Each structure stands twice: as structure tokens, then as C-alpha cells.
């Protein structure tokens, strides 16, 4: 069957169409992506503005049309932190479902971490042992750990790269004062919120997913000769001040950094380093499967029962 996964995220509206059936590896068929940074359309009350809602409807309409043009059997649609945290998120979901004929659902942070963990487990297999999985999106950070397909512990914090850039970083290049303020906020958030079960995770395989981690791995590989399939904490620590001293234009010229990602990669690097440091992780393996693959795998599991 052909499944479409519509991910309404903080940075992009991303449709991934996959050919899949129970017991087989999902195979990407086509995708459609619209960059729409919803956190930039929040008003003073925390609601998505009228302009943001219009752009969101347009992006979803185009994505649904693409799915139907490619004869998708089912669209699995979900929204993550930007819509989840918006004051008018519930009303927006209702409007979207009525107008576009889909069943867009809000995915809670713990569910997001659980689905991502499932994807990583299926990708790496049982021989990977106990996993610790990290994921940084535009709006939130997810952490999960466990030995099975469902994690023993999960955590979701509002430490996404786009959110933190908007709330803390200023200047081009960023001012040292705003960078220090961001670093302090991330450290305090992790210190206050990370439960003991994750702090003492005793995992033996450390994995990261998401565009943020992939981009950071490419940057450090280019600068320090690291393996781009891994992200080293020591290299990341050296990279952060170097990235912060660059302008948006300069960062956009780095390998693997798009113009749209150039502004938020510094915040993403700060979160990545802080969570790795706090969890005493020196290196993470970059996994190509993440949340969208987890959604498909969970759906296939349900269909096979």
C-alpha cells in the first residue's frame, strides 16, 4: 500500500509518500516540502496569526493534492510542537480537517519521542542493545531510552532550534550576551526537567535523528575531519563559538546548511552539546530514520494485527 505521512512541524510542512506493507521496509516514493516557520507567526498571546493560518492552509492543501496525485491510499497527518503549543492550535486543527478532508492530529511530545525511538530501533535492530535517542526539532527536544521497541522513559522539552533562536538570539552575528543567555536557559531546563531514569540511562548505543543533528555532523566532518555518520561532542564544543561568530550568510555557505537553517543552527548546536554533555554522551550515531518512519511503522503494525 502507499502511505502518505504529513508532518506539520515547526519548520516545515513535509509530506513523505512511502510504499509499505507489514513486515517490509518502507520505501520512499516521493515527497513534498514547504518551508513554513510557524513560530515566526506567533502573536503576543502565543496564537498563530491570521497570516500564518493562511500560509498553513495553502501548504497543507498543496501537500494533500500531491498525495492524491500520487495515488496515496491513506494520509497519516500529525502536528508537533508549533501547533501543539499555539493558543489556537485546537481550532486550527478543526479548520484544517474540515477544509482538506484529512484527520490531522496533535502528536504529544512523549508520543513524538516514542515514535522516533521505534524508527531507530527498527533501523538499528536488536543487536544495538539499549538505546538512548536524541531528536531536536524546530520547537522541541525529545529524549528516549530503552531496550525494547517502546522506550522505558521519554522526555519532551520546549528546546527546539527555531523556538530558541526566536526567543533568545539577536544580532548578526549573534551577540555574546544573547548566546550566553541561551546557554544558561538550556542548561537550567535540562537540570530541572531531566528525570533520574534518563540521567542514569546506562545505554550502550547513543543515537541522534533530525535535520539539526545531521547538519551539525556534516559541519564538524568538514571542519575537523570527523565521520559524518557520527557527531562528536568535543568537535561540537569547538564548533559552537565558530558558528556563533559567523553571519547568517556565512553559515548558509557551509556544506549541508540551507539559507533557512543558517539562522537556527547555532541554537540547535547549543542544545545538542548541552544534552550530550548532561547525559555524558561523547558521540552519537546519526540515524536516517526518525518520526515519519516511526508513524508508518506503527500504522503497519496496527494493520497487521
mmCIF file of C-alpha atoms in Angstrom:
data_model
loop_
_atom_site.group_PDB
_atom_site.id
_atom_site.type_symbol
_atom_site.label_atom_id
_atom_site.label_comp_id
_atom_site.label_asym_id
_atom_site.label_seq_id
_atom_site.Cartn_x
_atom_site.Cartn_y
_atom_site.Cartn_z
ATOM 1 C CA UNK A 1 0.000 0.000 0.000
ATOM 2 C CA UNK A 2 1.020 3.613 -0.429
ATOM 3 C CA UNK A 3 1.003 5.753 2.720
ATOM 4 C CA UNK A 4 1.474 9.491 2.939
ATOM 5 C CA UNK A 5 2.894 10.930 6.154
ATOM 6 C CA UNK A 6 2.057 14.609 6.538
ATOM 7 C CA UNK A 7 4.273 16.204 9.184
ATOM 8 C CA UNK A 8 3.115 19.681 10.230
ATOM 9 C CA UNK A 9 6.248 20.734 12.058
ATOM 10 C CA UNK A 10 7.690 23.941 13.431
ATOM 11 C CA UNK A 11 9.987 24.474 10.440
ATOM 12 C CA UNK A 12 8.298 22.726 7.541
ATOM 13 C CA UNK A 13 5.138 21.124 6.256
ATOM 14 C CA UNK A 14 6.535 17.866 4.910
ATOM 15 C CA UNK A 15 4.673 15.132 3.085
ATOM 16 C CA UNK A 16 6.573 11.866 2.673
ATOM 17 C CA UNK A 17 4.901 9.235 0.477
ATOM 18 C CA UNK A 18 6.073 5.675 1.095
ATOM 19 C CA UNK A 19 5.288 2.290 -0.373
ATOM 20 C CA UNK A 20 4.933 -0.117 2.516
ATOM 21 C CA UNK A 21 3.335 -3.283 3.803
ATOM 22 C CA UNK A 22 3.615 -5.204 7.092
ATOM 23 C CA UNK A 23 6.956 -6.945 7.534
ATOM 24 C CA UNK A 24 8.743 -4.918 4.843
ATOM 25 C CA UNK A 25 10.955 -1.877 4.900
ATOM 26 C CA UNK A 26 9.042 1.301 3.925
ATOM 27 C CA UNK A 27 10.348 2.645 0.622
ATOM 28 C CA UNK A 28 10.181 6.394 -0.116
ATOM 29 C CA UNK A 29 8.243 7.119 -3.313
ATOM 30 C CA UNK A 30 8.006 10.906 -3.390
ATOM 31 C CA UNK A 31 7.884 13.856 -1.055
ATOM 32 C CA UNK A 32 6.640 17.420 -0.979
ATOM 33 C CA UNK A 33 8.009 20.064 1.378
ATOM 34 C CA UNK A 34 7.038 23.648 2.159
ATOM 35 C CA UNK A 35 9.243 25.668 4.476
ATOM 36 C CA UNK A 36 6.966 27.481 6.891
ATOM 37 C CA UNK A 37 8.397 28.570 10.236
ATOM 38 C CA UNK A 38 5.213 28.688 12.254
ATOM 39 C CA UNK A 39 6.983 30.068 15.336
ATOM 40 C CA UNK A 40 7.587 33.262 13.355
ATOM 41 C CA UNK A 41 3.811 33.735 13.025
ATOM 42 C CA UNK A 42 3.011 33.687 16.737
ATOM 43 C CA UNK A 43 1.407 36.817 18.150
ATOM 44 C CA UNK A 44 1.955 38.218 21.641
ATOM 45 C CA UNK A 45 -0.635 35.845 23.122
ATOM 46 C CA UNK A 46 1.038 32.740 21.673
ATOM 47 C CA UNK A 47 -1.562 32.200 18.926
ATOM 48 C CA UNK A 48 -0.712 31.624 15.269
ATOM 49 C CA UNK A 49 -1.597 34.783 13.339
ATOM 50 C CA UNK A 50 -4.148 35.041 10.537
ATOM 51 C CA UNK A 51 -1.316 35.242 8.003
ATOM 52 C CA UNK A 52 0.285 32.124 9.444
ATOM 53 C CA UNK A 53 -3.021 30.244 9.282
ATOM 54 C CA UNK A 54 -3.498 31.200 5.620
ATOM 55 C CA UNK A 55 0.003 30.015 4.735
ATOM 56 C CA UNK A 56 -0.565 26.811 6.688
ATOM 57 C CA UNK A 57 -3.794 26.068 4.783
ATOM 58 C CA UNK A 58 -2.005 26.724 1.492
ATOM 59 C CA UNK A 59 0.889 24.396 2.354
ATOM 60 C CA UNK A 60 -1.404 21.614 3.555
ATOM 61 C CA UNK A 61 -3.667 21.976 0.515
ATOM 62 C CA UNK A 62 -0.660 21.604 -1.805
ATOM 63 C CA UNK A 63 0.626 18.612 0.178
ATOM 64 C CA UNK A 64 -2.734 16.831 0.112
ATOM 65 C CA UNK A 65 -3.010 17.468 -3.637
ATOM 66 C CA UNK A 66 0.453 15.978 -4.142
ATOM 67 C CA UNK A 67 -0.518 12.909 -2.106
ATOM 68 C CA UNK A 68 -3.656 12.360 -4.176
ATOM 69 C CA UNK A 69 -1.839 12.911 -7.477
ATOM 70 C CA UNK A 70 0.500 10.104 -6.440
ATOM 71 C CA UNK A 71 -2.396 7.759 -5.603
ATOM 72 C CA UNK A 72 -1.776 7.603 -1.874
ATOM 73 C CA UNK A 73 -4.078 5.121 -0.142
ATOM 74 C CA UNK A 74 -4.034 6.872 3.215
ATOM 75 C CA UNK A 75 -2.672 10.104 4.643
ATOM 76 C CA UNK A 76 -1.322 9.916 8.185
ATOM 77 C CA UNK A 77 -1.268 13.538 9.309
ATOM 78 C CA UNK A 78 0.126 14.893 12.555
ATOM 79 C CA UNK A 79 1.189 18.227 14.037
ATOM 80 C CA UNK A 80 4.031 18.687 16.501
ATOM 81 C CA UNK A 81 5.086 21.437 18.903
ATOM 82 C CA UNK A 82 4.300 24.637 16.942
ATOM 83 C CA UNK A 83 0.604 23.797 16.567
ATOM 84 C CA UNK A 84 0.529 21.789 19.795
ATOM 85 C CA UNK A 85 1.651 24.785 21.852
ATOM 86 C CA UNK A 86 -0.246 27.500 19.975
ATOM 87 C CA UNK A 87 -3.165 29.065 21.872
ATOM 88 C CA UNK A 88 -5.440 28.500 18.876
ATOM 89 C CA UNK A 89 -3.986 25.121 17.888
ATOM 90 C CA UNK A 90 -7.152 23.113 18.532
ATOM 91 C CA UNK A 91 -9.289 25.464 16.423
ATOM 92 C CA UNK A 92 -6.738 25.403 13.605
ATOM 93 C CA UNK A 93 -6.738 21.595 13.584
ATOM 94 C CA UNK A 94 -10.531 21.533 13.280
ATOM 95 C CA UNK A 95 -10.467 24.026 10.371
ATOM 96 C CA UNK A 96 -7.788 22.080 8.531
ATOM 97 C CA UNK A 97 -9.574 18.749 8.847
ATOM 98 C CA UNK A 98 -12.862 20.165 7.607
ATOM 99 C CA UNK A 99 -11.360 22.091 4.696
ATOM 100 C CA UNK A 100 -8.880 19.485 3.433
ATOM 101 C CA UNK A 101 -10.671 16.253 4.276
ATOM 102 C CA UNK A 102 -7.892 14.762 6.397
ATOM 103 C CA UNK A 103 -7.557 13.690 10.021
ATOM 104 C CA UNK A 104 -4.733 15.847 11.296
ATOM 105 C CA UNK A 105 -3.953 15.028 14.920
ATOM 106 C CA UNK A 106 -1.763 16.700 17.502
ATOM 107 C CA UNK A 107 1.132 14.480 18.489
ATOM 108 C CA UNK A 108 2.175 14.984 22.093
ATOM 109 C CA UNK A 109 5.862 15.268 22.924
ATOM 110 C CA UNK A 110 6.096 11.862 24.592
ATOM 111 C CA UNK A 111 4.343 10.267 21.596
ATOM 112 C CA UNK A 112 6.813 12.005 19.294
ATOM 113 C CA UNK A 113 9.727 10.578 21.290
ATOM 114 C CA UNK A 114 8.146 7.103 21.290
ATOM 115 C CA UNK A 115 7.557 7.016 17.524
ATOM 116 C CA UNK A 116 11.079 8.250 16.813
ATOM 117 C CA UNK A 117 12.501 5.625 19.154
ATOM 118 C CA UNK A 118 10.580 2.875 17.315
ATOM 119 C CA UNK A 119 12.043 4.020 13.991
ATOM 120 C CA UNK A 120 15.588 3.994 15.379
ATOM 121 C CA UNK A 121 15.127 0.549 16.922
ATOM 122 C CA UNK A 122 13.854 -0.907 13.633
ATOM 123 C CA UNK A 123 16.695 0.730 11.710
ATOM 124 C CA UNK A 124 19.478 -0.477 14.012
ATOM 125 C CA UNK A 125 17.946 -3.783 15.129
ATOM 126 C CA UNK A 126 18.105 -5.665 18.408
ATOM 127 C CA UNK A 127 21.874 -6.064 18.302
ATOM 128 C CA UNK A 128 22.195 -2.338 19.056
ATOM 129 C CA UNK A 129 21.385 -3.067 22.703
ATOM 130 C CA UNK A 130 19.955 -0.397 24.978
ATOM 131 C CA UNK A 131 19.360 2.812 23.043
ATOM 132 C CA UNK A 132 19.451 6.452 24.040
ATOM 133 C CA UNK A 133 17.818 8.506 21.280
ATOM 134 C CA UNK A 134 18.017 12.290 20.884
ATOM 135 C CA UNK A 135 15.964 14.411 18.482
ATOM 136 C CA UNK A 136 15.966 18.202 18.068
ATOM 137 C CA UNK A 137 13.150 19.734 16.055
ATOM 138 C CA UNK A 138 12.145 23.297 15.420
ATOM 139 C CA UNK A 139 10.034 23.510 18.553
ATOM 140 C CA UNK A 140 11.166 20.789 20.933
ATOM 141 C CA UNK A 141 13.831 18.370 22.104
ATOM 142 C CA UNK A 142 12.897 14.722 22.570
ATOM 143 C CA UNK A 143 14.882 12.131 24.524
ATOM 144 C CA UNK A 144 14.043 8.427 24.832
ATOM 145 C CA UNK A 145 15.798 5.367 26.226
ATOM 146 C CA UNK A 146 15.085 1.651 26.389
ATOM 147 C CA UNK A 147 15.887 -1.910 25.340
ATOM 148 C CA UNK A 148 12.605 -2.761 23.569
ATOM 149 C CA UNK A 149 10.653 -1.181 20.700
ATOM 150 C CA UNK A 150 8.855 1.083 23.144
ATOM 151 C CA UNK A 151 11.133 3.225 25.298
ATOM 152 C CA UNK A 152 11.315 2.827 29.060
ATOM 153 C CA UNK A 153 11.486 6.603 29.503
ATOM 154 C CA UNK A 154 10.781 9.647 27.344
ATOM 155 C CA UNK A 155 11.105 13.394 27.742
ATOM 156 C CA UNK A 156 9.976 16.305 25.591
ATOM 157 C CA UNK A 157 11.129 19.848 26.350
ATOM 158 C CA UNK A 158 10.452 23.148 24.511
ATOM 159 C CA UNK A 159 14.083 23.394 23.434
ATOM 160 C CA UNK A 160 13.679 23.389 19.653
ATOM 161 C CA UNK A 161 16.163 25.231 17.456
ATOM 162 C CA UNK A 162 13.667 27.616 15.838
ATOM 163 C CA UNK A 163 11.888 28.391 19.117
ATOM 164 C CA UNK A 164 15.115 29.202 20.991
ATOM 165 C CA UNK A 165 16.517 31.292 18.148
ATOM 166 C CA UNK A 166 13.384 33.410 18.163
ATOM 167 C CA UNK A 167 13.308 33.765 21.947
ATOM 168 C CA UNK A 168 16.993 34.303 22.749
ATOM 169 C CA UNK A 169 19.375 35.072 19.895
ATOM 170 C CA UNK A 170 19.848 38.570 18.487
ATOM 171 C CA UNK A 171 22.278 40.249 16.123
ATOM 172 C CA UNK A 172 24.048 39.068 13.008
ATOM 173 C CA UNK A 173 26.472 37.674 14.111
ATOM 174 C CA UNK A 174 24.771 36.835 17.372
ATOM 175 C CA UNK A 175 25.763 38.878 20.399
ATOM 176 C CA UNK A 176 27.773 37.065 23.072
ATOM 177 C CA UNK A 177 25.226 38.220 25.663
ATOM 178 C CA UNK A 178 22.304 36.565 23.853
ATOM 179 C CA UNK A 179 24.330 33.376 23.306
ATOM 180 C CA UNK A 180 25.219 33.153 26.998
ATOM 181 C CA UNK A 181 21.583 33.735 27.912
ATOM 182 C CA UNK A 182 20.554 30.867 25.629
ATOM 183 C CA UNK A 183 23.203 28.511 27.016
ATOM 184 C CA UNK A 184 22.120 29.271 30.588
ATOM 185 C CA UNK A 185 18.456 28.666 29.755
ATOM 186 C CA UNK A 186 19.164 25.295 28.104
ATOM 187 C CA UNK A 187 21.388 24.131 30.980
ATOM 188 C CA UNK A 188 18.787 25.130 33.587
ATOM 189 C CA UNK A 189 15.966 23.461 31.650
ATOM 190 C CA UNK A 190 17.844 20.173 31.423
ATOM 191 C CA UNK A 191 18.928 20.330 35.064
ATOM 192 C CA UNK A 192 15.367 20.910 36.286
ATOM 193 C CA UNK A 193 13.478 18.601 33.941
ATOM 194 C CA UNK A 194 15.590 15.558 33.098
ATOM 195 C CA UNK A 195 14.329 12.628 35.210
ATOM 196 C CA UNK A 196 16.714 10.334 37.044
ATOM 197 C CA UNK A 197 15.798 7.366 34.831
ATOM 198 C CA UNK A 198 17.187 9.226 31.817
ATOM 199 C CA UNK A 199 20.090 10.792 33.676
ATOM 200 C CA UNK A 200 21.252 7.289 34.697
ATOM 201 C CA UNK A 201 20.230 5.709 31.381
ATOM 202 C CA UNK A 202 23.002 3.019 31.251
ATOM 203 C CA UNK A 203 22.523 2.842 27.460
ATOM 204 C CA UNK A 204 25.257 1.367 25.278
ATOM 205 C CA UNK A 205 24.228 2.844 21.930
ATOM 206 C CA UNK A 206 23.717 6.578 21.506
ATOM 207 C CA UNK A 207 21.731 7.783 18.502
ATOM 208 C CA UNK A 208 20.523 11.111 17.122
ATOM 209 C CA UNK A 209 17.928 11.886 14.472
ATOM 210 C CA UNK A 210 16.649 15.080 12.817
ATOM 211 C CA UNK A 211 17.955 17.636 10.362
ATOM 212 C CA UNK A 212 19.716 19.552 13.131
ATOM 213 C CA UNK A 213 21.956 16.647 14.118
ATOM 214 C CA UNK A 214 22.615 15.649 10.503
ATOM 215 C CA UNK A 215 23.633 19.192 9.642
ATOM 216 C CA UNK A 216 25.929 19.502 12.656
ATOM 217 C CA UNK A 217 27.583 16.184 11.768
ATOM 218 C CA UNK A 218 28.271 17.442 8.245
ATOM 219 C CA UNK A 219 29.716 20.700 9.543
ATOM 220 C CA UNK A 220 32.062 19.037 12.034
ATOM 221 C CA UNK A 221 33.100 16.455 9.446
ATOM 222 C CA UNK A 222 34.039 19.286 7.105
ATOM 223 C CA UNK A 223 35.904 21.293 9.728
ATOM 224 C CA UNK A 224 37.578 18.583 11.800
ATOM 225 C CA UNK A 225 37.672 15.509 9.568
ATOM 226 C CA UNK A 226 35.132 13.539 11.619
ATOM 227 C CA UNK A 227 32.973 10.749 10.227
ATOM 228 C CA UNK A 228 29.741 12.464 9.031
ATOM 229 C CA UNK A 229 27.729 9.471 10.231
ATOM 230 C CA UNK A 230 28.556 10.475 13.800
ATOM 231 C CA UNK A 231 28.588 13.677 15.837
ATOM 232 C CA UNK A 232 31.422 14.066 18.353
ATOM 233 C CA UNK A 233 30.784 16.174 21.457
ATOM 234 C CA UNK A 234 34.348 17.541 21.513
ATOM 235 C CA UNK A 235 34.069 18.716 17.908
ATOM 236 C CA UNK A 236 30.668 20.228 18.580
ATOM 237 C CA UNK A 237 32.055 22.182 21.535
ATOM 238 C CA UNK A 238 34.721 23.680 19.268
ATOM 239 C CA UNK A 239 32.196 24.401 16.531
ATOM 240 C CA UNK A 240 29.698 26.400 18.604
ATOM 241 C CA UNK A 241 31.752 29.617 19.074
ATOM 242 C CA UNK A 242 32.912 29.380 15.474
ATOM 243 C CA UNK A 243 29.324 29.120 14.218
ATOM 244 C CA UNK A 244 28.168 31.926 16.526
ATOM 245 C CA UNK A 245 30.823 34.294 15.198
ATOM 246 C CA UNK A 246 29.601 33.825 11.621
ATOM 247 C CA UNK A 247 26.814 35.759 9.950
ATOM 248 C CA UNK A 248 23.672 34.071 8.649
ATOM 249 C CA UNK A 249 25.096 34.398 5.145
ATOM 250 C CA UNK A 250 28.370 32.785 6.186
ATOM 251 C CA UNK A 251 26.642 29.829 7.836
ATOM 252 C CA UNK A 252 24.451 29.343 4.765
ATOM 253 C CA UNK A 253 27.601 28.744 2.722
ATOM 254 C CA UNK A 254 28.617 25.780 4.869
ATOM 255 C CA UNK A 255 28.037 22.264 3.462
ATOM 256 C CA UNK A 256 24.592 20.964 4.272
ATOM 257 C CA UNK A 257 23.285 24.275 5.679
ATOM 258 C CA UNK A 258 20.363 25.814 3.799
ATOM 259 C CA UNK A 259 19.624 29.522 3.976
ATOM 260 C CA UNK A 260 16.567 28.792 6.073
ATOM 261 C CA UNK A 261 18.552 26.657 8.536
ATOM 262 C CA UNK A 262 21.512 29.008 8.826
ATOM 263 C CA UNK A 263 19.904 31.201 11.446
ATOM 264 C CA UNK A 264 18.849 28.427 13.822
ATOM 265 C CA UNK A 265 21.800 26.029 13.625
ATOM 266 C CA UNK A 266 23.593 27.823 16.477
ATOM 267 C CA UNK A 267 20.690 27.234 18.866
ATOM 268 C CA UNK A 268 20.490 23.635 17.653
ATOM 269 C CA UNK A 269 24.203 23.183 18.347
ATOM 270 C CA UNK A 270 23.848 24.591 21.867
ATOM 271 C CA UNK A 271 21.004 22.172 22.660
ATOM 272 C CA UNK A 272 22.837 19.220 21.101
ATOM 273 C CA UNK A 273 26.011 19.883 23.074
ATOM 274 C CA UNK A 274 24.171 20.549 26.332
ATOM 275 C CA UNK A 275 22.073 17.380 26.235
ATOM 276 C CA UNK A 276 25.066 15.242 25.209
ATOM 277 C CA UNK A 277 27.154 16.786 27.977
ATOM 278 C CA UNK A 278 24.427 16.416 30.592
ATOM 279 C CA UNK A 279 23.866 12.760 29.684
ATOM 280 C CA UNK A 280 27.613 12.074 29.493
ATOM 281 C CA UNK A 281 27.489 11.089 25.823
ATOM 282 C CA UNK A 282 30.690 11.666 23.855
ATOM 283 C CA UNK A 283 29.386 10.583 20.440
ATOM 284 C CA UNK A 284 26.038 9.942 18.750
ATOM 285 C CA UNK A 285 25.360 7.937 15.614
ATOM 286 C CA UNK A 286 23.177 9.708 13.054
ATOM 287 C CA UNK A 287 20.144 7.590 12.144
ATOM 288 C CA UNK A 288 18.361 8.318 8.836
ATOM 289 C CA UNK A 289 15.007 7.129 10.155
ATOM 290 C CA UNK A 290 13.031 9.348 12.513
ATOM 291 C CA UNK A 291 9.487 10.401 13.363
ATOM 292 C CA UNK A 292 7.814 9.985 9.951
ATOM 293 C CA UNK A 293 9.177 6.456 9.554
ATOM 294 C CA UNK A 294 8.023 5.666 13.089
ATOM 295 C CA UNK A 295 4.487 6.796 12.229
ATOM 296 C CA UNK A 296 4.441 4.485 9.195
ATOM 297 C CA UNK A 297 5.849 1.534 11.132
ATOM 298 C CA UNK A 298 3.289 1.935 13.902
ATOM 299 C CA UNK A 299 0.471 2.074 11.339
ATOM 300 C CA UNK A 300 1.728 -1.069 9.626
ATOM 301 C CA UNK A 301 1.928 -2.842 12.973
ATOM 302 C CA UNK A 302 -1.695 -1.920 13.632
ATOM 303 C CA UNK A 303 -2.806 -3.123 10.195
ATOM 304 C CA UNK A 304 -1.107 -6.479 10.679
ATOM 305 C CA UNK A 305 -2.943 -7.177 13.956
#
